Amino acid sequence: MSVGTPSWSEATIRPDAQTPGTVLHDLEPSLNEKTKGILQTQVTTTFAGEMVEHHLDLIAPRLEYRITLLAARHTKDLVYPVIIQSRGFLPIDTRTRVVPLSLSAAKLASIMQKLAEKGIGGLDADEQEAASEDEFRRLVQQVLDSPYTISLTHSLIARSNEKSGNGAPQGNPQ
Amino acid sequence: MLSFLFWNLNLPEEPAFNSNIENRLARIVAAENVDIIALAEARLPPERIQSALPKTAGHSFRHVESASERLRVLTRLPVHALVPRYDSSDGRLVIMGVKHKKWELLFAVVHLQSKQHWSERDQAAQATIQAREIVRQEEAAGHARTMVIGDFNMNPFESGMVDATGFHAVMSRRVASSDQRKVAGSDYRFFYNPMWGLFGDRTAGPPGTFYYSASRPGEYFWHMFDQVLVRPELIDSLGEVRILASDGTETLLTESGHPDKAAGSDHLPILCRLKALRKQVKK
C-alpha cells in the first residue's frame, strides 16, 4: 500500500497566527463599550525569567477594584503551548463552597476538591493547555462564557451601580 | 496601634464544629488584641470563624469579602476601613486598602505555591509576577505604604524573596531605607523583611514558623515560610513582630518544640503591630 507525500494541513498552519498576548489585547475595548465604562479590561504582561505571563484583568473603576480573570503563561520564545489558568474552569462546588455542610457532604466535597486540585496531566484543575491559537481562543471564550465570569461581571456591575446611586450606566468614569 | 495576625491553618477539610482550631484562633485574637486576621487554608465558613471570635468593646469581627477561597481576611475595624482592591486569578494574592484613623496602607496577603510541586526557580518566577502586581496596586493607590503578609512557601534567603525582580526583601532596615536600587537599568523598590531577625535559637520565640524533617543530606528542619514584609515607608511604624508559640493559654508546640499539628496547625502564627505615624496621614 502506497503512502502519500506528507503535507502541512490547513488546520495546523495559520499564516495569520497571533500570539496569546495579541489575542487578549484584542478583547480590551469590547467590555468597556458594552458596559459603558462600568467595567473595563486590561491586559498586563510580566516577564519572569524564561516565562511570560499575561493577565486579563477586569476593572471596576467605581469600586477601585481589579481582579485577574485569567492568566496565560508561556515561554519567551515558544508562545504555544500556552497554559491558561482561571476559576472559570472550575466546577461550581469547588469554587464557591462557603456554607456549612453536613459532615458527610463536607467529606465528599473535600474528596472532590482534592481530586480536582490534583488535576490531570500535571495541570491544576483551574488550568487548561492550548497548543494553538484556535485552541487558545476557544478556551478564552469558555472562560468568558463560564457561570463564574457571568456571576462576577454581574456582581461588579450591580455593585458599581449601587455605589453611584443609580441603576443605569453612567458612562465612562475615567 | 494596629495589630495583624497571619496563620496558615492547614485544614485539609472542614473540621468538626467546635474544633480546637477556631477556639485557639479566638484565644490568640483576644490575648494579642488583634485587629486584622489573615488566614490561609482555612477551610471553614467565614461565619463559623466569626462566631468563635471575641467581641471587643462592642466590635465583632466581620469577613472581608474577596474572590479568594484560599485566603480569608477578617477584621474588627469599621466596614469601610478595609476594602478589597485586587484578587489574583488563582486566589493566592489578595490586596486590600486599609484606611482607618491615622493609617492608610495597602495590605497584601499571599499564599504561594508549595515546594512539594514547585521548584525554587518556579517559585521565583511566581514571586516576580506577584511583586509586579503589588507595584501596580501601589501605582494605582498613589502610595507605597504596603505590608505583605502570608505563607510565601520560601525562606527569606531564597531567590523569590531577595531577587530585585521578586519581592526584593532585605534583612536590613538601613538597606531597605535606601528605598530602591537600579539593576540592569530598571529601578526596583525594596521591602524590609524583619523575619530574618527571628531565625534560630538565639532569638525570642521558636526558631521558625514551620518544621520539616526528611532523610536527605541538606535539611534546614526549621523554615520561615510565614513572613511579613513592609515597604520603607512603613519601617518606622513597624512595632513588634513575633512568631507565636502559644494561644495565650495553651502552647502551640509539641513536647519536642515543633508546631503541634494535632492541636492547631503545622505552621505557627505570626503577629505584627504597626504604630501610627503622623506622616502617614494623607493631607
Short mmCIF file of C-alpha atoms in Angstrom, two decimals:
data_model
loop_
_atom_site.label_atom_id
_atom_site.label_comp_id
_atom_site.label_asym_id
_atom_site.label_seq_id
_atom_site.Cartn_x
_atom_site.Cartn_y
_atom_site.Cartn_z
CA MET A 1 0.00 0.00 0.00
CA SER A 2 1.47 3.33 -1.01
CA VAL A 3 1.51 6.28 1.34
CA GLY A 4 1.00 9.80 0.00
CA THR A 5 3.53 12.58 0.39
CA PRO A 6 3.12 14.20 3.81
CA SER A 7 1.79 17.72 3.65
CA TRP A 8 1.02 20.61 6.02
CA SER A 9 -2.67 20.71 6.73
CA GLU A 10 -4.59 23.97 6.86
CA ALA A 11 -5.76 23.02 10.33
CA THR A 12 -2.22 23.15 11.70
CA ILE A 13 -0.71 26.00 9.71
CA ARG A 14 -2.10 29.52 10.02
CA PRO A 15 -0.30 32.27 8.11
CA ASP A 16 -2.14 34.86 10.23
CA ALA A 17 -1.42 33.24 13.62
CA GLN A 18 -1.25 35.63 16.57
CA THR A 19 0.37 35.45 19.98
CA PRO A 20 -1.74 34.90 23.13
CA GLY A 21 -0.89 38.45 24.19
CA THR A 22 -2.30 39.89 20.96
CA VAL A 23 -5.46 37.79 21.23
CA LEU A 24 -6.05 39.07 24.77
CA HIS A 25 -5.28 42.68 23.87
CA ASP A 26 -7.98 42.48 21.15
CA LEU A 27 -10.51 41.87 23.95
CA GLU A 28 -9.68 45.07 25.81
CA PRO A 29 -12.10 47.63 24.28
CA SER A 30 -15.24 45.48 24.00
CA LEU A 31 -16.29 45.20 27.65
CA ASN A 32 -15.75 48.91 28.19
CA GLU A 33 -18.08 49.63 25.26
CA LYS A 34 -20.71 47.07 26.30
CA THR A 35 -20.91 48.32 29.90
CA LYS A 36 -20.43 51.99 29.06
CA GLY A 37 -17.29 52.07 31.14
CA ILE A 38 -18.70 50.44 34.28
CA LEU A 39 -16.33 47.55 33.69
CA GLN A 40 -13.07 47.69 31.85
CA THR A 41 -10.48 45.14 30.90
CA GLN A 42 -6.74 45.49 30.87
CA VAL A 43 -4.05 43.08 29.79
CA THR A 44 -0.78 43.22 31.70
CA THR A 45 2.29 41.21 30.83
CA THR A 46 5.08 40.21 33.19
CA PHE A 47 8.37 38.64 32.15
CA ALA A 48 9.78 36.28 34.75
CA GLY A 49 12.96 34.57 33.61
CA GLU A 50 12.08 32.40 30.64
CA MET A 51 8.37 32.67 31.42
CA VAL A 52 5.90 35.26 30.18
CA GLU A 53 2.56 35.69 31.94
CA HIS A 54 -0.33 37.74 30.63
CA HIS A 55 -3.20 38.71 32.91
CA LEU A 56 -6.63 39.59 31.63
CA ASP A 57 -7.93 41.87 34.38
CA LEU A 58 -11.46 43.08 35.00
CA ILE A 59 -11.52 46.57 36.46
CA ALA A 60 -14.46 48.18 38.23
CA PRO A 61 -13.33 51.84 38.41
CA ARG A 62 -16.15 52.97 40.70
CA LEU A 63 -15.21 50.29 43.20
CA GLU A 64 -11.48 50.88 42.71
CA TYR A 65 -11.27 47.11 42.33
CA ARG A 66 -9.45 44.82 39.96
CA ILE A 67 -9.46 41.06 39.56
CA THR A 68 -7.45 38.86 37.26
CA LEU A 69 -9.98 36.83 35.30
CA LEU A 70 -7.45 34.64 33.60
CA ALA A 71 -3.71 34.21 33.44
CA ALA A 72 -1.98 32.85 30.33
CA ARG A 73 1.64 31.78 30.54
CA HIS A 74 4.14 30.53 28.01
CA THR A 75 7.88 30.58 27.47
CA LYS A 76 9.56 33.61 25.95
CA ASP A 77 10.30 32.03 22.58
CA LEU A 78 7.63 29.36 22.21
CA VAL A 79 4.33 31.16 22.70
CA TYR A 80 2.38 27.92 22.20
CA PRO A 81 1.56 25.76 24.04
CA VAL A 82 0.08 28.28 26.43
CA ILE A 83 -1.28 27.40 29.88
CA ILE A 84 -4.46 29.25 30.80
CA GLN A 85 -5.48 29.47 34.44
CA SER A 86 -8.88 30.72 35.56
CA ARG A 87 -11.56 29.95 38.12
CA GLY A 88 -13.88 29.83 35.14
CA PHE A 89 -12.63 26.29 34.51
CA LEU A 90 -13.58 25.04 37.97
CA PRO A 91 -16.80 23.22 38.72
CA ILE A 92 -19.05 25.46 40.78
CA ASP A 93 -18.94 23.48 44.04
CA THR A 94 -15.14 23.57 44.29
CA ARG A 95 -15.19 27.31 43.74
CA THR A 96 -17.89 28.68 45.94
CA ARG A 97 -18.41 26.28 48.81
CA VAL A 98 -18.66 28.63 51.76
CA VAL A 99 -21.82 27.50 53.51
CA PRO A 100 -21.66 24.90 56.26
CA LEU A 101 -22.33 21.40 55.00
CA SER A 102 -23.27 18.27 56.85
CA LEU A 103 -20.23 16.20 57.76
CA SER A 104 -20.75 13.56 55.10
CA ALA A 105 -21.35 16.14 52.39
CA ALA A 106 -18.29 18.03 53.59
CA LYS A 107 -16.17 14.90 53.35
CA LEU A 108 -17.43 14.18 49.84
CA ALA A 109 -16.78 17.76 48.79
CA SER A 110 -13.30 17.52 50.26
CA ILE A 111 -12.51 14.37 48.27
CA MET A 112 -13.86 16.00 45.12
CA GLN A 113 -11.81 19.09 45.79
CA LYS A 114 -8.64 17.06 46.31
CA LEU A 115 -9.24 15.22 43.03
CA ALA A 116 -9.96 18.49 41.29
CA GLU A 117 -6.86 20.13 42.76
CA LYS A 118 -4.71 17.22 41.62
CA GLY A 119 -5.87 17.71 38.04
CA ILE A 120 -4.91 15.71 35.01
CA GLY A 121 -1.58 15.58 33.21
CA GLY A 122 0.28 17.87 35.59
CA LEU A 123 -2.19 20.74 35.28
CA ASP A 124 -4.20 22.04 38.20
CA ALA A 125 -7.98 21.82 37.99
CA ASP A 126 -8.21 25.51 37.15
CA GLU A 127 -5.73 25.20 34.27
CA GLN A 128 -6.01 24.20 30.61
CA GLU A 129 -3.42 23.99 27.87
CA ALA A 130 -3.80 25.29 24.32
CA ALA A 131 -1.44 24.04 21.62
CA SER A 132 -2.54 26.60 19.02
CA GLU A 133 -4.16 29.98 18.62
CA ASP A 134 -7.53 28.40 17.78
CA GLU A 135 -7.47 26.32 20.96
CA PHE A 136 -6.43 29.36 22.95
CA ARG A 137 -9.31 31.41 21.55
CA ARG A 138 -11.74 28.58 22.34
CA LEU A 139 -10.55 28.31 25.95
CA VAL A 140 -10.64 32.07 26.49
CA GLN A 141 -14.22 32.07 25.19
CA GLN A 142 -15.02 29.21 27.59
CA VAL A 143 -13.82 31.38 30.48
CA LEU A 144 -15.75 34.42 29.27
CA ASP A 145 -18.96 32.36 28.97
CA SER A 146 -18.50 30.49 32.28
CA PRO A 147 -21.01 30.89 35.13
CA TYR A 148 -18.10 32.21 37.22
CA THR A 149 -17.43 35.10 34.83
CA ILE A 150 -21.12 35.84 34.42
CA SER A 151 -21.62 35.99 38.19
CA LEU A 152 -18.52 38.09 38.63
CA THR A 153 -19.35 40.66 35.95
CA HIS A 154 -22.98 40.93 37.10
CA SER A 155 -21.87 41.43 40.70
CA LEU A 156 -19.34 44.09 39.80
CA ILE A 157 -21.77 45.97 37.57
CA ALA A 158 -24.54 45.81 40.18
CA ARG A 159 -22.24 46.97 42.98
CA SER A 160 -20.84 49.74 40.78
CA ASN A 161 -24.35 50.93 40.01
CA GLU A 162 -25.28 50.78 43.66
CA LYS A 163 -22.24 52.85 44.57
CA SER A 164 -23.11 55.52 42.01
CA GLY A 165 -26.66 55.55 43.40
CA ASN A 166 -28.12 54.72 40.02
CA GLY A 167 -29.33 51.52 38.44
CA ALA A 168 -28.38 52.70 34.98
CA PRO A 169 -24.94 53.04 33.40
CA GLN A 170 -23.31 56.45 33.92
CA GLY A 171 -20.80 56.40 31.11
CA ASN A 172 -17.06 56.04 31.36
CA PRO A 173 -15.95 57.38 34.75
CA GLN A 174 -12.30 57.73 33.81
CA MET B 1 -1.53 50.61 67.18
CA LEU B 2 -2.87 48.25 64.53
CA SER B 3 -2.30 44.54 65.11
CA PHE B 4 -2.17 41.94 62.35
CA LEU B 5 -2.22 38.16 62.66
CA PHE B 6 -1.44 35.66 59.91
CA TRP B 7 -1.92 31.94 60.32
CA ASN B 8 -1.87 29.11 57.82
CA LEU B 9 -4.37 26.79 59.47
CA ASN B 10 -3.56 23.94 57.06
CA LEU B 11 -7.00 22.43 57.32
CA PRO B 12 -7.26 19.59 54.79
CA GLU B 13 -11.02 19.63 55.13
CA GLU B 14 -13.69 21.35 57.12
CA PRO B 15 -13.23 20.20 60.73
CA ALA B 16 -16.00 19.29 63.11
CA PHE B 17 -17.76 22.15 64.86
CA ASN B 18 -16.07 23.49 67.99
CA SER B 19 -12.75 22.06 66.88
CA ASN B 20 -9.66 23.30 68.63
CA ILE B 21 -8.61 25.47 65.76
CA GLU B 22 -11.24 28.20 65.92
CA ASN B 23 -11.05 28.31 69.70
CA ARG B 24 -7.29 28.61 69.54
CA LEU B 25 -7.60 31.38 66.99
CA ALA B 26 -10.11 33.16 69.20
CA ARG B 27 -7.79 32.93 72.22
CA ILE B 28 -4.89 34.39 70.21
CA VAL B 29 -7.06 37.23 68.94
CA ALA B 30 -8.19 38.06 72.48
CA ALA B 31 -4.75 37.68 74.05
CA GLU B 32 -2.96 39.74 71.41
CA ASN B 33 -5.70 42.28 70.78
CA VAL B 34 -5.68 41.59 67.03
CA ASP B 35 -7.43 43.98 64.62
CA ILE B 36 -6.92 42.22 61.29
CA ILE B 37 -6.71 38.46 60.81
CA ALA B 38 -5.46 36.82 57.61
CA LEU B 39 -5.83 33.07 57.26
CA ALA B 40 -4.62 30.59 54.68
CA GLU B 41 -6.02 27.11 54.12
CA ALA B 42 -8.90 27.96 56.42
CA ARG B 43 -11.50 25.57 55.08
CA LEU B 44 -14.12 26.92 57.43
CA PRO B 45 -17.12 29.02 56.53
CA PRO B 46 -16.34 32.63 57.45
CA GLU B 47 -19.42 32.86 59.66
CA ARG B 48 -18.15 29.94 61.72
CA ILE B 49 -14.82 31.69 62.29
CA GLN B 50 -16.61 34.95 63.05
CA SER B 51 -18.86 33.39 65.65
CA ALA B 52 -15.89 31.97 67.55
CA LEU B 53 -14.05 35.28 67.68
CA PRO B 54 -14.29 37.55 70.70
CA LYS B 55 -16.23 40.78 70.75
CA THR B 56 -14.11 43.67 71.96
CA ALA B 57 -15.66 46.95 73.01
CA GLY B 58 -18.80 46.05 71.09
CA HIS B 59 -16.95 45.36 67.85
CA SER B 60 -17.35 41.93 66.36
CA PHE B 61 -15.21 40.54 63.58
CA ARG B 62 -16.51 40.50 60.03
CA HIS B 63 -15.27 38.67 56.99
CA VAL B 64 -13.97 40.98 54.27
CA GLU B 65 -15.40 39.67 51.01
CA SER B 66 -12.86 38.60 48.44
CA ALA B 67 -12.89 36.28 45.46
CA SER B 68 -10.24 34.10 47.07
CA GLU B 69 -11.21 30.87 48.78
CA ARG B 70 -7.59 30.20 49.72
CA LEU B 71 -7.23 33.30 51.86
CA ARG B 72 -9.64 34.78 54.37
CA VAL B 73 -9.40 38.20 55.93
CA LEU B 74 -11.41 39.21 58.97
CA THR B 75 -11.37 42.47 60.83
CA ARG B 76 -12.99 44.22 63.73
CA LEU B 77 -12.36 47.61 62.11
CA PRO B 78 -15.39 49.51 60.75
CA VAL B 79 -16.94 48.35 57.47
CA HIS B 80 -15.22 50.80 55.13
CA ALA B 81 -11.82 50.56 56.82
CA LEU B 82 -10.80 47.53 54.79
CA VAL B 83 -11.72 47.43 51.11
CA PRO B 84 -10.72 44.80 48.51
CA ARG B 85 -8.54 46.27 45.77
CA TYR B 86 -7.21 43.22 43.93
CA ASP B 87 -7.78 39.46 43.64
CA SER B 88 -5.48 37.23 41.61
CA SER B 89 -6.99 34.62 39.31
CA ASP B 90 -5.69 31.75 41.46
CA GLY B 91 -6.69 33.27 44.80
CA ARG B 92 -3.10 33.30 46.04
CA LEU B 93 -2.79 37.08 46.27
CA VAL B 94 -5.32 39.42 47.79
CA ILE B 95 -4.68 43.13 48.17
CA MET B 96 -6.84 45.39 50.32
CA GLY B 97 -6.80 49.07 51.10
CA VAL B 98 -6.77 49.90 54.80
CA LYS B 99 -7.97 53.35 55.79
CA HIS B 100 -8.62 53.86 59.46
CA LYS B 101 -7.85 56.79 61.72
CA LYS B 102 -4.19 57.64 61.10
CA TRP B 103 -3.46 54.67 58.91
CA GLU B 104 -3.70 54.44 55.17
CA LEU B 105 -1.91 51.48 53.67
CA LEU B 106 -2.11 48.58 51.26
CA PHE B 107 -2.43 45.20 52.91
CA ALA B 108 -1.46 42.23 50.74
CA VAL B 109 -1.94 38.61 51.77
CA VAL B 110 -0.20 35.80 49.91
CA HIS B 111 -0.12 32.05 49.88
CA LEU B 112 2.38 30.99 47.26
CA GLN B 113 2.82 27.57 45.71
CA SER B 114 4.20 24.75 47.83
CA LYS B 115 7.67 23.28 47.46
CA GLN B 116 6.00 19.91 47.03
CA HIS B 117 5.07 20.82 43.47
CA TRP B 118 7.19 23.85 42.54
CA SER B 119 10.95 24.22 42.25
CA GLU B 120 12.77 27.25 43.67
CA ARG B 121 13.00 28.57 40.10
CA ASP B 122 9.23 28.23 39.62
CA GLN B 123 8.62 29.98 42.92
CA ALA B 124 10.97 32.81 41.98
CA ALA B 125 9.13 33.29 38.68
CA GLN B 126 5.83 33.44 40.53
CA ALA B 127 7.28 35.89 43.06
CA THR B 128 8.15 38.18 40.14
CA ILE B 129 4.52 38.15 38.99
CA GLN B 130 3.15 38.77 42.48
CA ALA B 131 5.65 41.53 43.18
CA ARG B 132 4.76 43.23 39.90
CA GLU B 133 1.08 43.11 40.83
CA ILE B 134 1.81 44.76 44.16
CA VAL B 135 3.67 47.55 42.37
CA ARG B 136 0.67 48.04 40.04
CA GLN B 137 -1.59 48.44 43.05
CA GLU B 138 0.82 50.89 44.64
CA GLU B 139 0.82 52.92 41.43
CA ALA B 140 -2.98 52.90 41.39
CA ALA B 141 -3.18 53.86 45.08
CA GLY B 142 -0.60 56.62 44.66
CA HIS B 143 1.48 55.47 47.61
CA ALA B 144 3.66 52.57 48.66
CA ARG B 145 2.75 52.18 52.32
CA THR B 146 2.47 48.46 51.80
CA MET B 147 2.56 45.46 54.06
CA VAL B 148 2.68 41.93 52.63
CA ILE B 149 1.95 39.05 54.96
CA GLY B 150 1.43 35.36 54.37
CA ASP B 151 2.84 31.94 53.64
CA PHE B 152 5.41 32.52 50.90
CA ASN B 153 6.49 28.87 50.92
CA MET B 154 10.01 30.25 50.59
CA ASN B 155 12.60 31.10 53.20
CA PRO B 156 13.74 34.74 53.46
CA PHE B 157 17.06 33.85 51.78
CA GLU B 158 15.58 32.23 48.66
CA SER B 159 15.66 33.82 45.20
CA GLY B 160 11.99 34.75 45.04
CA MET B 161 12.25 36.65 48.31
CA VAL B 162 15.52 38.51 47.73
CA ASP B 163 15.84 38.98 43.95
CA ALA B 164 15.27 42.51 42.71
CA THR B 165 12.67 41.15 40.29
CA GLY B 166 10.98 39.18 43.11
CA PHE B 167 9.92 40.60 46.46
CA HIS B 168 13.33 42.25 46.87
CA ALA B 169 13.05 41.86 50.64
CA VAL B 170 16.20 42.52 52.62
CA MET B 171 17.23 41.85 56.21
CA SER B 172 18.46 45.33 56.99
CA ARG B 173 16.30 48.37 57.71
CA ARG B 174 19.15 50.60 56.63
CA VAL B 175 19.49 48.90 53.24
CA ALA B 176 15.72 48.91 52.72
CA SER B 177 15.56 52.58 53.71
CA SER B 178 17.57 53.47 50.62
CA ASP B 179 14.17 52.83 49.01
CA GLN B 180 15.22 51.33 45.70
CA ARG B 181 18.15 50.29 43.58
CA LYS B 182 18.86 50.13 39.90
CA VAL B 183 19.57 46.76 38.31
CA ALA B 184 20.29 46.49 34.59
CA GLY B 185 18.73 49.89 34.01
CA SER B 186 15.49 49.29 35.93
CA ASP B 187 14.54 50.57 39.37
CA TYR B 188 13.34 48.09 41.98
CA ARG B 189 11.88 49.12 45.34
CA PHE B 190 12.88 47.30 48.50
CA PHE B 191 10.84 45.54 51.10
CA TYR B 192 12.20 45.19 54.62
CA ASN B 193 11.90 41.64 55.93
CA PRO B 194 12.02 41.56 59.74
CA MET B 195 11.71 37.77 59.78
CA TRP B 196 15.48 37.44 59.26
CA GLY B 197 15.84 38.59 62.84
CA LEU B 198 13.71 35.74 64.19
CA PHE B 199 15.71 32.80 62.85
CA GLY B 200 17.17 30.18 65.17
CA ASP B 201 17.52 29.74 68.90
CA ARG B 202 19.33 32.97 69.81
CA THR B 203 16.14 34.98 69.47
CA ALA B 204 12.91 35.04 71.44
CA GLY B 205 10.32 32.58 70.22
CA PRO B 206 10.54 29.43 68.08
CA PRO B 207 13.38 29.05 65.52
CA GLY B 208 10.99 29.37 62.55
CA THR B 209 7.34 29.07 61.62
CA PHE B 210 7.35 25.61 60.06
CA TYR B 211 9.23 22.42 60.88
CA TYR B 212 10.04 19.71 58.37
CA SER B 213 12.42 16.81 58.68
CA ALA B 214 13.32 14.46 55.85
CA SER B 215 16.12 11.92 55.45
CA ARG B 216 18.17 13.85 52.92
CA PRO B 217 21.63 15.39 53.03
CA GLY B 218 20.55 19.03 53.06
CA GLU B 219 17.86 19.79 55.62
CA TYR B 220 17.18 23.06 57.43
CA PHE B 221 14.49 21.48 59.68
CA TRP B 222 13.04 24.88 60.64
CA HIS B 223 11.74 27.17 57.91
CA MET B 224 10.48 30.73 57.89
CA PHE B 225 7.78 30.35 55.25
CA ASP B 226 5.38 32.67 57.04
CA GLN B 227 6.62 36.22 56.80
CA VAL B 228 5.69 39.85 56.91
CA LEU B 229 7.33 42.43 54.64
CA VAL B 230 6.99 46.20 54.74
CA ARG B 231 7.99 48.93 52.32
CA PRO B 232 10.47 51.57 53.54
CA GLU B 233 7.55 53.97 54.20
CA LEU B 234 6.32 51.65 56.97
CA ILE B 235 9.65 50.72 58.56
CA ASP B 236 9.43 53.36 61.26
CA SER B 237 5.84 52.32 62.00
CA LEU B 238 6.72 48.68 62.43
CA GLY B 239 6.39 47.63 66.02
CA GLU B 240 6.73 44.15 67.38
CA VAL B 241 6.94 41.14 65.05
CA ARG B 242 6.61 37.75 66.71
CA ILE B 243 6.19 34.09 65.95
CA LEU B 244 3.56 32.89 68.38
CA ALA B 245 4.24 29.75 70.37
CA SER B 246 1.12 29.97 72.48
CA ASP B 247 -2.51 30.95 72.04
CA GLY B 248 -2.31 32.87 75.30
CA THR B 249 -3.48 29.91 77.35
CA GLU B 250 -2.03 26.77 75.81
CA THR B 251 1.12 26.07 73.88
CA LEU B 252 1.00 25.63 70.09
CA LEU B 253 4.04 23.35 70.27
CA THR B 254 4.53 19.66 70.90
CA GLU B 255 6.82 18.39 73.66
CA SER B 256 9.64 18.36 71.09
CA GLY B 257 9.05 22.04 70.48
CA HIS B 258 7.59 21.64 66.96
CA PRO B 259 4.29 23.12 65.77
CA ASP B 260 1.55 20.89 67.14
CA LYS B 261 -0.47 19.93 64.11
CA ALA B 262 -2.83 17.77 66.14
CA ALA B 263 -3.86 20.68 68.34
CA GLY B 264 -3.52 23.50 65.83
CA SER B 265 -1.58 23.72 62.61
CA ASP B 266 1.82 22.65 61.27
CA HIS B 267 2.52 26.37 60.80
CA LEU B 268 2.90 28.81 63.67
CA PRO B 269 1.05 32.11 63.51
CA ILE B 270 2.86 35.41 63.12
CA LEU B 271 1.84 38.67 64.71
CA CYS B 272 2.92 42.18 63.86
CA ARG B 273 1.93 45.62 65.00
CA LEU B 274 2.04 48.98 63.27
CA LYS B 275 2.34 52.24 65.12
CA ALA B 276 0.67 55.22 63.55
CA LEU B 277 2.95 57.93 62.26
CA ARG B 278 1.89 61.47 61.53
CA LYS B 279 3.48 61.38 58.09
CA GLN B 280 1.17 58.53 57.09
CA VAL B 281 -1.84 60.78 57.19
CA LYS B 282 -2.82 61.98 53.75
CA LYS B 283 -3.17 65.73 53.62
#
